[in-house]
Coordinates of C-alpha atoms and ligand atoms in Angstrom, one line a residue:
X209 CA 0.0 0.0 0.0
X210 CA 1.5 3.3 -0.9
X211 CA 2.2 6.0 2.0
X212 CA -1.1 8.3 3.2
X213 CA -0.2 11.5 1.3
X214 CA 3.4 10.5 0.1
X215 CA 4.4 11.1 4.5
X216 CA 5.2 8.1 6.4
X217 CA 2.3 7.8 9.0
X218 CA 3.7 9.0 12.4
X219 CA 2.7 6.9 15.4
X220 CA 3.5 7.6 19.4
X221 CA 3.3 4.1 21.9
X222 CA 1.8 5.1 25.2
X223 CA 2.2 2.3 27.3
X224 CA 4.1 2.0 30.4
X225 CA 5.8 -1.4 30.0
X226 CA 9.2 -1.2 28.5
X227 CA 9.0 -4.5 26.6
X228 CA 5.4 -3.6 25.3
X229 CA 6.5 -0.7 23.6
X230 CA 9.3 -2.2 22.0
X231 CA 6.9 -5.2 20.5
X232 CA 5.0 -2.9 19.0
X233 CA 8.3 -1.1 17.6
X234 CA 9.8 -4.5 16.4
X235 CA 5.9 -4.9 14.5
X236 CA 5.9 -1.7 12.8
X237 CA 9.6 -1.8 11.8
X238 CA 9.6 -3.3 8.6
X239 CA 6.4 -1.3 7.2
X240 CA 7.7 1.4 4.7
X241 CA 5.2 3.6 5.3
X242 CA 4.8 3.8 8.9
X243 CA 7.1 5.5 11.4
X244 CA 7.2 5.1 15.2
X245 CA 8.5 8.7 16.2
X246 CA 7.7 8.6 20.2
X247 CA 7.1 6.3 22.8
X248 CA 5.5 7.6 26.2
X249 CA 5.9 5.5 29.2
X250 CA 2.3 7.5 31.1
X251 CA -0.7 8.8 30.2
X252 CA 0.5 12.5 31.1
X253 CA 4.0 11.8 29.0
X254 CA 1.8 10.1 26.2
X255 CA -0.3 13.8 26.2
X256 CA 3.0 15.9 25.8
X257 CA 4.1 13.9 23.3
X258 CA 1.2 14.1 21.8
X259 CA 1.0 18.0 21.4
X260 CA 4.8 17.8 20.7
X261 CA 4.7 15.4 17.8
X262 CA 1.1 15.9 16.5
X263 CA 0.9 12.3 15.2
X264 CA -1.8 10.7 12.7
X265 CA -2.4 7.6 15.2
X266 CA -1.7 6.7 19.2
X267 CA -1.6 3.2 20.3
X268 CA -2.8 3.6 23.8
X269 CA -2.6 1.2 26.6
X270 CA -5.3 1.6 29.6
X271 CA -3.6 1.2 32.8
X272 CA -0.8 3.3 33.7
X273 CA 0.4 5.2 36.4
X274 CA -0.7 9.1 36.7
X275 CA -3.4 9.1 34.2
X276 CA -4.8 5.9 32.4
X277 CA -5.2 6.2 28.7
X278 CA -8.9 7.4 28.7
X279 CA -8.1 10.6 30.0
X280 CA -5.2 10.9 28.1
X281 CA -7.7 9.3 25.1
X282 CA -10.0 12.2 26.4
X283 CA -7.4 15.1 26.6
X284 CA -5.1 14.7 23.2
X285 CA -9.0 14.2 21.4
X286 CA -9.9 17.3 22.3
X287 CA -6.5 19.3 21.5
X288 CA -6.3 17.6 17.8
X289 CA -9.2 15.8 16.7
X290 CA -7.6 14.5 13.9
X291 CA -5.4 11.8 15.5
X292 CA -6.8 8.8 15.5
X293 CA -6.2 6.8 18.8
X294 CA -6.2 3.2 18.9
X295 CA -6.6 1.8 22.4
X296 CA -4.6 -1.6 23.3
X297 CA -6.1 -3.3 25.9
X298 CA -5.7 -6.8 27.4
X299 CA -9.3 -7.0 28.5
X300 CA -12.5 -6.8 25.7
X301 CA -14.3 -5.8 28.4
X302 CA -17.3 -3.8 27.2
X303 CA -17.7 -0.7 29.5
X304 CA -13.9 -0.2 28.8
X305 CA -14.6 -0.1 25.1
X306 CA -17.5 2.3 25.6
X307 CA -16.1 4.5 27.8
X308 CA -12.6 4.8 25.4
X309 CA -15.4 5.1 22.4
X310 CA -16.5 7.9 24.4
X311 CA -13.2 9.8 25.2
X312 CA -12.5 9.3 21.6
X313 CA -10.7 6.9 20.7
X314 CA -11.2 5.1 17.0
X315 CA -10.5 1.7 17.5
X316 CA -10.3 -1.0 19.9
X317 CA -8.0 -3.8 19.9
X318 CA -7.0 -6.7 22.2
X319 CA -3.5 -7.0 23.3
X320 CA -1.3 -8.6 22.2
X321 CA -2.4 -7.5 18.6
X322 CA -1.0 -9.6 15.5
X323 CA 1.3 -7.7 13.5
X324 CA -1.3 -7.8 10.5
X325 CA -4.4 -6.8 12.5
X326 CA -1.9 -4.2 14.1
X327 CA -0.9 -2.5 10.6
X328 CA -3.8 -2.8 8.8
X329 CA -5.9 -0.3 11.9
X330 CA -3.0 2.1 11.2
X331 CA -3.3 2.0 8.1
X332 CA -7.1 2.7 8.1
X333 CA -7.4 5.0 10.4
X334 CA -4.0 6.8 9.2
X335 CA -6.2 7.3 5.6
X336 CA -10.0 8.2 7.7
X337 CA -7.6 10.6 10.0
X338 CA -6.7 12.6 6.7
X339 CA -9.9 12.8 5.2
X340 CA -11.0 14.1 8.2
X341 CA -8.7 16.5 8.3
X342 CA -9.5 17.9 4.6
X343 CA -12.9 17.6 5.8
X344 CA -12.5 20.3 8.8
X345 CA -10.2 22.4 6.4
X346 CA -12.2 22.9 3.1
X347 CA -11.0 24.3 0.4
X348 CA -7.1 23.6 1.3
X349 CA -5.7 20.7 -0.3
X350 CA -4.9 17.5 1.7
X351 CA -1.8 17.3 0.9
X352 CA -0.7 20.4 2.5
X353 CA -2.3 18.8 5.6
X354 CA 0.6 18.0 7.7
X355 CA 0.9 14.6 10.0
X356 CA -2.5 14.9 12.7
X357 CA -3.9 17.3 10.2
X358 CA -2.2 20.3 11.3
X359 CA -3.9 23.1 10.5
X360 CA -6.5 22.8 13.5
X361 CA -7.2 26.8 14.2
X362 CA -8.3 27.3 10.9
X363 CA -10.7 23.6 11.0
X364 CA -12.3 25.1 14.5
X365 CA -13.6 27.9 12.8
X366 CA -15.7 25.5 10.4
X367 CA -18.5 23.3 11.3
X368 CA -19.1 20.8 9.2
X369 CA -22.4 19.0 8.9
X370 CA -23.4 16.3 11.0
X371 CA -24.4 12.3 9.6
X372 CA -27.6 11.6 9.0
X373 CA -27.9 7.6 10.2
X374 CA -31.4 6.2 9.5
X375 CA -32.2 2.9 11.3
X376 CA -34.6 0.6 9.1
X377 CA -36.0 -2.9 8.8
X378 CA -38.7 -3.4 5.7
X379 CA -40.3 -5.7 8.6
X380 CA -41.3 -4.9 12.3
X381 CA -40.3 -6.1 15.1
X382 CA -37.1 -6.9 14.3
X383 CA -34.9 -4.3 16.7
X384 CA -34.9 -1.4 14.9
X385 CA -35.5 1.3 18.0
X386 CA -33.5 -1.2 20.2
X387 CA -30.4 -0.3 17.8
X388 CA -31.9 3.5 17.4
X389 CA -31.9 3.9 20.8
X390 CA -28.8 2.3 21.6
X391 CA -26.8 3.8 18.9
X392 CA -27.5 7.2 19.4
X393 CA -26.3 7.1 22.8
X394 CA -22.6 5.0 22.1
X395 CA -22.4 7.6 19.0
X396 CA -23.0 10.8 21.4
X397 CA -20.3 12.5 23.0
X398 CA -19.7 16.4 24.3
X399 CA -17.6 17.1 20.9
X400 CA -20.1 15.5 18.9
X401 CA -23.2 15.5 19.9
X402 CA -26.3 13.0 18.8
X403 CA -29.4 13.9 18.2
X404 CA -32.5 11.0 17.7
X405 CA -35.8 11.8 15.5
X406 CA -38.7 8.9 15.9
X407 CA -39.3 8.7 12.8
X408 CA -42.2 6.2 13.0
X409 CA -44.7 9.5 13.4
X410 CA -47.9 7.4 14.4
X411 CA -46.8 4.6 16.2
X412 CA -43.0 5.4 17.4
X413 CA -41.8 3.9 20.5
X414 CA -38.8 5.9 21.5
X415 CA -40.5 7.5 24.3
X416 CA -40.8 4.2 25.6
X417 CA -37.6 3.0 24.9
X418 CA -36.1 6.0 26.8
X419 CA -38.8 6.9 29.6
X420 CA -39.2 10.3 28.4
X421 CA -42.5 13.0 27.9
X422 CA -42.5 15.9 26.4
X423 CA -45.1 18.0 25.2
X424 CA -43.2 18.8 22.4
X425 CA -42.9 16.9 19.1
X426 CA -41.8 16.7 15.8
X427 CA -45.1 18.5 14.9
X428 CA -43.7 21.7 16.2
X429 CA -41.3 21.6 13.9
X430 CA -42.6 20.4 10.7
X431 CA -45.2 23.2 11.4
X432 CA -42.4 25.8 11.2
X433 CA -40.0 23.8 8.7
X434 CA -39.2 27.1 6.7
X435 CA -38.1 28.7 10.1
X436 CA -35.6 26.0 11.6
X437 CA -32.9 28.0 13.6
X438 CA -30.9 26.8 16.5
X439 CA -33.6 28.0 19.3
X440 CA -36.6 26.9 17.7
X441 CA -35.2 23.6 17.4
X442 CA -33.7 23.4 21.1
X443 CA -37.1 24.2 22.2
X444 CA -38.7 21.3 21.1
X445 CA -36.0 18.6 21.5
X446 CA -36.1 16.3 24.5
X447 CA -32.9 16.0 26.9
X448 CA -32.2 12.3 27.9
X449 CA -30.3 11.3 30.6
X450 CA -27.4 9.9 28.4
X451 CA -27.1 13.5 26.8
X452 CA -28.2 13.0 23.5
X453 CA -31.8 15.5 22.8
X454 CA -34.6 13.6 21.1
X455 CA -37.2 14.4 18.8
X456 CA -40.4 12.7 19.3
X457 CA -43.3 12.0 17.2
X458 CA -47.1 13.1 17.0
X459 CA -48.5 12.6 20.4
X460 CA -51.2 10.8 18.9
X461 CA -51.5 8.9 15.3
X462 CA -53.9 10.3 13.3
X463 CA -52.2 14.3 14.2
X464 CA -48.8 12.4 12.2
X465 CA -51.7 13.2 8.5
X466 CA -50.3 16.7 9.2
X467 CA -47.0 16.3 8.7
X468 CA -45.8 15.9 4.9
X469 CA -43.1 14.1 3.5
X470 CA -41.2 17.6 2.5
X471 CA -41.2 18.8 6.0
X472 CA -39.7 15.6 7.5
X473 CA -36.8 16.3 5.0
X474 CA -36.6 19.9 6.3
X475 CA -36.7 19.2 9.9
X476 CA -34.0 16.4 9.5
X477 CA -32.1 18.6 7.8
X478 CA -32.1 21.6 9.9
X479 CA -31.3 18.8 13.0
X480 CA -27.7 18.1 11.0
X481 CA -26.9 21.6 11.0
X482 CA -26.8 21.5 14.8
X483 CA -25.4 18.1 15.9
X484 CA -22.6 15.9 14.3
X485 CA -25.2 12.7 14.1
X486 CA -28.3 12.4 13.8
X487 CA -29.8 9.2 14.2
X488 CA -33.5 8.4 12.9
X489 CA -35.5 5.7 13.5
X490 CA -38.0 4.7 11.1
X491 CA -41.6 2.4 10.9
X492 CA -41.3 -0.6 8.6
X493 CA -43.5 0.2 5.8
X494 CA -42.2 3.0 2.8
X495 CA -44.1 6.1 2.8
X496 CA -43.2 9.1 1.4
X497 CA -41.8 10.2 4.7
X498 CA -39.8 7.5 4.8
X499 CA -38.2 7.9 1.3
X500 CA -37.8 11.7 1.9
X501 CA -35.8 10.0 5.0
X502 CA -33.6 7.9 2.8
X503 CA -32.6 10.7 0.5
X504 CA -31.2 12.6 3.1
X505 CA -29.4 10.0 4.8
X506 CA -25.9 9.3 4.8
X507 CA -26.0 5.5 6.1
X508 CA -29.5 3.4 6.2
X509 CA -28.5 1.0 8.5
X510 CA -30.7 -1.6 7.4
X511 CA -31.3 -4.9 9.9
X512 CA -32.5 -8.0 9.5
X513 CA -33.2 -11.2 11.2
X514 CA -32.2 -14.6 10.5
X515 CA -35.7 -15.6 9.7
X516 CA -37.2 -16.0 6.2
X517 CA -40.0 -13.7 6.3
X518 CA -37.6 -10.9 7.2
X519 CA -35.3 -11.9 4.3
X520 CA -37.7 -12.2 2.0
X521 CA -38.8 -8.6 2.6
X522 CA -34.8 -7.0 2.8
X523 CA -34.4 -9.3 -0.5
X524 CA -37.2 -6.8 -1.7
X525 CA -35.7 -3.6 -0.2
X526 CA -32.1 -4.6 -1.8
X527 CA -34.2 -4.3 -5.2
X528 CA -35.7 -1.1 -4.2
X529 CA -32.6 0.5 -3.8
X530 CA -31.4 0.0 -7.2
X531 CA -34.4 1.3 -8.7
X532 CA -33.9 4.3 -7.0
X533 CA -30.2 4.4 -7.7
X534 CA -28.7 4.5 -4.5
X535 CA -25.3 3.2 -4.8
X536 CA -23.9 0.2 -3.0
X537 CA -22.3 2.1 -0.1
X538 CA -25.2 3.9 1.2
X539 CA -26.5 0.7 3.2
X540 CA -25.1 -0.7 6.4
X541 CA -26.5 -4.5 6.3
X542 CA -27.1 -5.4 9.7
X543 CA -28.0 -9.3 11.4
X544 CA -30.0 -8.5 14.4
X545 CA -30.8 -11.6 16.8
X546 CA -28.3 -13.9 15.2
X547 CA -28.5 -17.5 16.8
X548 CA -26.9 -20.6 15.5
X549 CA -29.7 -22.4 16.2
X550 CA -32.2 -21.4 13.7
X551 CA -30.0 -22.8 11.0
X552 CA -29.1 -19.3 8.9
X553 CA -26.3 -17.8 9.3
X554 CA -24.4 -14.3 8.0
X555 CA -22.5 -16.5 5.6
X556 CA -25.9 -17.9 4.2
X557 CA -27.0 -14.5 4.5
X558 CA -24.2 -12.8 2.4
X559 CA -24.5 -15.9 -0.1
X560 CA -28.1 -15.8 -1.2
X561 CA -28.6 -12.3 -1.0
X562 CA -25.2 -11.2 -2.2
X563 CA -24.6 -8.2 0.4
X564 CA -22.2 -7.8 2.8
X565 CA -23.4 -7.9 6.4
X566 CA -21.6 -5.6 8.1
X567 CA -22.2 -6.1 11.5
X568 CA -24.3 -8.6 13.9
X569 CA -26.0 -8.4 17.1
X570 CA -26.0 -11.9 18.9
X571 CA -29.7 -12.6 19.9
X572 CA -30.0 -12.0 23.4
X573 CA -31.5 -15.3 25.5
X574 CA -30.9 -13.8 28.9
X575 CA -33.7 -11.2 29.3
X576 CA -31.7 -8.4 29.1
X577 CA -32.7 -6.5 25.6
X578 CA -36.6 -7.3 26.9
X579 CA -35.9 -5.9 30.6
X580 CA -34.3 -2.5 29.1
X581 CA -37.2 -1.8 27.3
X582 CA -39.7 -2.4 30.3
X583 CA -37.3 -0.8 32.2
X584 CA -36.8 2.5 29.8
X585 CA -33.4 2.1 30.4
X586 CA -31.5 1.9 27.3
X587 CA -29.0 -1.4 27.2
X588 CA -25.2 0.9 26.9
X589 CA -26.5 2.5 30.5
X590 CA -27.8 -0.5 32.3
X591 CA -26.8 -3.8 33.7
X592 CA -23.7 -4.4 31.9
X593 CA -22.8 -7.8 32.8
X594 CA -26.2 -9.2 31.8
X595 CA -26.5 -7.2 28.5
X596 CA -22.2 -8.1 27.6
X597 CA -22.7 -9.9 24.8
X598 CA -25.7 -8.1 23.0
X599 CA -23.5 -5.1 24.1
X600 CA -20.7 -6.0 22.3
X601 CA -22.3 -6.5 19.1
X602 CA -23.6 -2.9 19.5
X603 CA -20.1 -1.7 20.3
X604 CA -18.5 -3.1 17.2
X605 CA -21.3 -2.3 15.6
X606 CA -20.7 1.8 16.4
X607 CA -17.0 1.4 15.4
X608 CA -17.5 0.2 12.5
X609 CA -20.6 2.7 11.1
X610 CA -18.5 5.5 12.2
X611 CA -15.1 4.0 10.3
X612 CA -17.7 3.3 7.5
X613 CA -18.5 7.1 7.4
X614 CA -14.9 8.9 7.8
X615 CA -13.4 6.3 5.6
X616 CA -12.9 7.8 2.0
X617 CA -14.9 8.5 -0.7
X618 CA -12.2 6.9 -3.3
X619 CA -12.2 3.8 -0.6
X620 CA -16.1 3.1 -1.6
X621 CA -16.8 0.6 -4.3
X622 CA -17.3 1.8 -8.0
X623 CA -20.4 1.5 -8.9
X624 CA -20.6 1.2 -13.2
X625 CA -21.4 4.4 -14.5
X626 CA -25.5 4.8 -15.6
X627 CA -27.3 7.5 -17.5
X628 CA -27.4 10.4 -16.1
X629 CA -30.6 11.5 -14.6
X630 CA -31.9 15.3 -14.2
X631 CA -32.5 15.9 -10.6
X632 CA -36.4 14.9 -9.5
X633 CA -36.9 12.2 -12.4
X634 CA -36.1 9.2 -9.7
X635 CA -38.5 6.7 -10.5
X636 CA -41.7 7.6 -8.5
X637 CA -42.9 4.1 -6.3
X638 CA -45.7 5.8 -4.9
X639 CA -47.9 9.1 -5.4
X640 CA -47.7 12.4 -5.9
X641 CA -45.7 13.8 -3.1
X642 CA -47.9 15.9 -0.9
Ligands
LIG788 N1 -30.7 -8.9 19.9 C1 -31.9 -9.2 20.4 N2 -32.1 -10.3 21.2 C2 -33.3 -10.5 21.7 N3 -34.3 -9.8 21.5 C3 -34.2 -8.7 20.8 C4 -33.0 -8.3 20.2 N4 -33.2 -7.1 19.5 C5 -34.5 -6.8 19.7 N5 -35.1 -7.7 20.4 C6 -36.5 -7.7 20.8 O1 -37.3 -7.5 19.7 C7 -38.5 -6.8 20.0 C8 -38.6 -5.7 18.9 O2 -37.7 -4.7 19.1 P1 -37.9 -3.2 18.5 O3 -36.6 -2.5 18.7 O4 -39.1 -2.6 19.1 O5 -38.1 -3.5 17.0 P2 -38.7 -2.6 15.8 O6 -38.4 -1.2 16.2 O7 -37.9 -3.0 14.6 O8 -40.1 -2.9 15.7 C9 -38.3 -6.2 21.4 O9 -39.2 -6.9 22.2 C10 -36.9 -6.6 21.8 O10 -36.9 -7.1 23.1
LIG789 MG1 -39.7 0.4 16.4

């Protein structure tokens, strides 16, 4: 693979055993493109070094002396959020991932890595670290970017638009506003805040899920969709206890008739103006609503479960999209529930329907997914130990979706070149729009 940007990537070891940090030297030596140009022995040191060297990734252990690598994770983030910080860990212990997904940090990996698993993270992130950094800079060309995307006090002065991440299953009852819910919250942090829209207008169960009221709803909003600003929307969002605002839908079914498909779109919109993600969660059948949802999205994270009727219908939905030309990379194929026992697996999955599933959430047989929503206690904040392995899937599940969305353009498959189309000559599936 050819250097990121014609530089060597730049890395700095944090970690506060001696032989540790020379492994991971004796790993990295023989790649041409990647350079280890510090090693810290604390968190503190690993910070310095950090502002010192301004490198594209950290390899950061957890436990060490003065400050363990989450505050460190949580410190160098916030100074230059273009380094991309892999914590090393021995344990895969899910509240450590989430809380180092939290500070910041990009990836995850268990110690001791394999050299290939080890280079191939760098390199990834090295390339999703730049693109960010072109990102916060516009108009200056990458390659003037220097290692960790140096240019930061010009990139603060720019705000760039947030993801639009729509949660949908073409059949109910599969986990969609489990994985909303959840989601939203592991995606949320102080730097880049999360915002969730129930998107199921006349039936949506966020409220539930979350054990919030409001008398505020999306109706508020799509009443005054030409007149979105900051306060108008803050006045109708919803503050949950995880920190991430919600949007919820009509208080009651039949007042969703009054909201049209064009002012979903603006209200979605105007919500990625003011948070970096925004995270929808949608009802299984495809109204214009919905659509207008799709369009707008940057990821539909689309879930199924092992079961034929479910298939059957994301079979259908797989179509769908190609009729209405939305390329390859746009959906993030998700297994929800997957068990062994009911005799289909991913691989069968990815075989007959000849898409990628990019992520899985093992089904949960202890209670736990079932008890959070009783509970309105959203899995990511309650009873870790119980929820561990649904948890996990949700963990790698984040990680990935947010690699997915920073990784580069050039990265995404090519998709054959088709006719070109005029803007607004989509094929139609339904009506008129309203
Ligand atoms: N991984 C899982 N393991 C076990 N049960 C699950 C899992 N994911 C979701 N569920 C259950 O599926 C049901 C439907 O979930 P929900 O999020 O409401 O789906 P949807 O929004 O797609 O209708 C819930 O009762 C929930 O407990
Ligand atoms: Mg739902």
């Amino acid at each position: 693979m050819p250097p990121v940007s014609g530089q060597k990537i730049s890395v700095l070891v944090v970690d506060d055993i001696a032989e540790t940090r020379e492994n991971i030297r004796k790993l990295l030596q023989f790649e041409p493109d990647i350079e280890v140009v510090a090693a810290a022995r604390t968190g503190k040191e690993g910070v310095t070094l950090a502002k010192q060297h301004r490198p594209d990734i950290i390899l950061m252990d957890i436990n060490m002396p003065d400050m363990d690598g989450i505050s460190a994770t949580d410190q160098i983030t916030k100074d230059s959020p273009v380094t991309q910080i892999i914590i090393l860990s021995v344990q895969s212990d899910p509240d450590y991932m989430r809380r180092a997904m939290r500070a910041g940090a990009s990836d995850f990996l268990t110690k001791p890595p394999s050299g290939d698993e080890l280079i191939s993270t760098i390199r990834k992130l090295a390339e999703a670290g730049r693109q960010k950094a072109a990102q916060l800079a516009p108009g200056m060309p990458s390659q003037m970017m220097g290692p960790g995307g140096r240019p930061i006090p010009y990139a603060a002065a720019f705000k760039p638009e947030g993801r639009i991440i729509t949660v949908y299953s073409p059949k109910g009852g599969v986990g969609c506003t489990m994985l909303a819910t959840n989601l939203a919250i592991l995606l949320h942090s102080e730097e880049n805040k999360a915002v969730l829209v129930d998107g199921n207008l006349q039936f949506g169960d966020v409220a539930v899920f979350l054990n919030l009221q409001s008398p505020h709803s999306f109706i508020d909003l799509a009443e005054r969709a030409q007149e979105l600003d900051s306060e108008v929307i803050n006045s109708v969002l919803v503050l949950h206890g995880s920190g991430v605002r919600v949007l919820l839908p009509a208080p009651r079914p039949e007042l969703a008739e009054e909201i049209n498909a064009a002012q979903v779109k603006a209200v979605i919109e105007a919500l990625r103006r003011e948070f970096a993600y925004v995270v929808v969660d949608t009802p299984a059948g495809l109204t214009d609503s919905v659509l207008a949802i799709f369009d707008v999205s940057d990821k539909i994270v689309l879930l199924t479960t092992p079961d034929i009727p479910s298939l059957k219908n994301v079979r259908l939905f797989f179509e769908l999209m190609d009729q209405l030309d939305y390329g390859e990379e746009k959906t993030f194929f998700v297994l929800n529930r997957a068990d062994k026992r009911g005799g289909i697996s991913a691989a069968d999955i990815e075989e007959s329907l000849k898409h990628t599933v990019a992520a899985q959430i093992p089904l949960d047989d202890r209670g736990a997914v079932l008890l959070s929503i009783n509970q309105g206690v959203p899995l990511v904040m309650g009873d870790r130990a119980k929820a561990a392995p649904v948890l996990q899937g949700l963990l790698d599940l984040a990680q990935k979706l947010k690699s997915q969305m920073e990784a580069p353009e050039a990265e995404a498959v090519p998709v054959p070149a088709k006719e070109e189309k005029k803007p607004g000559t989509r094929p139609r599936l339904f009506g008129a729009p309203k």
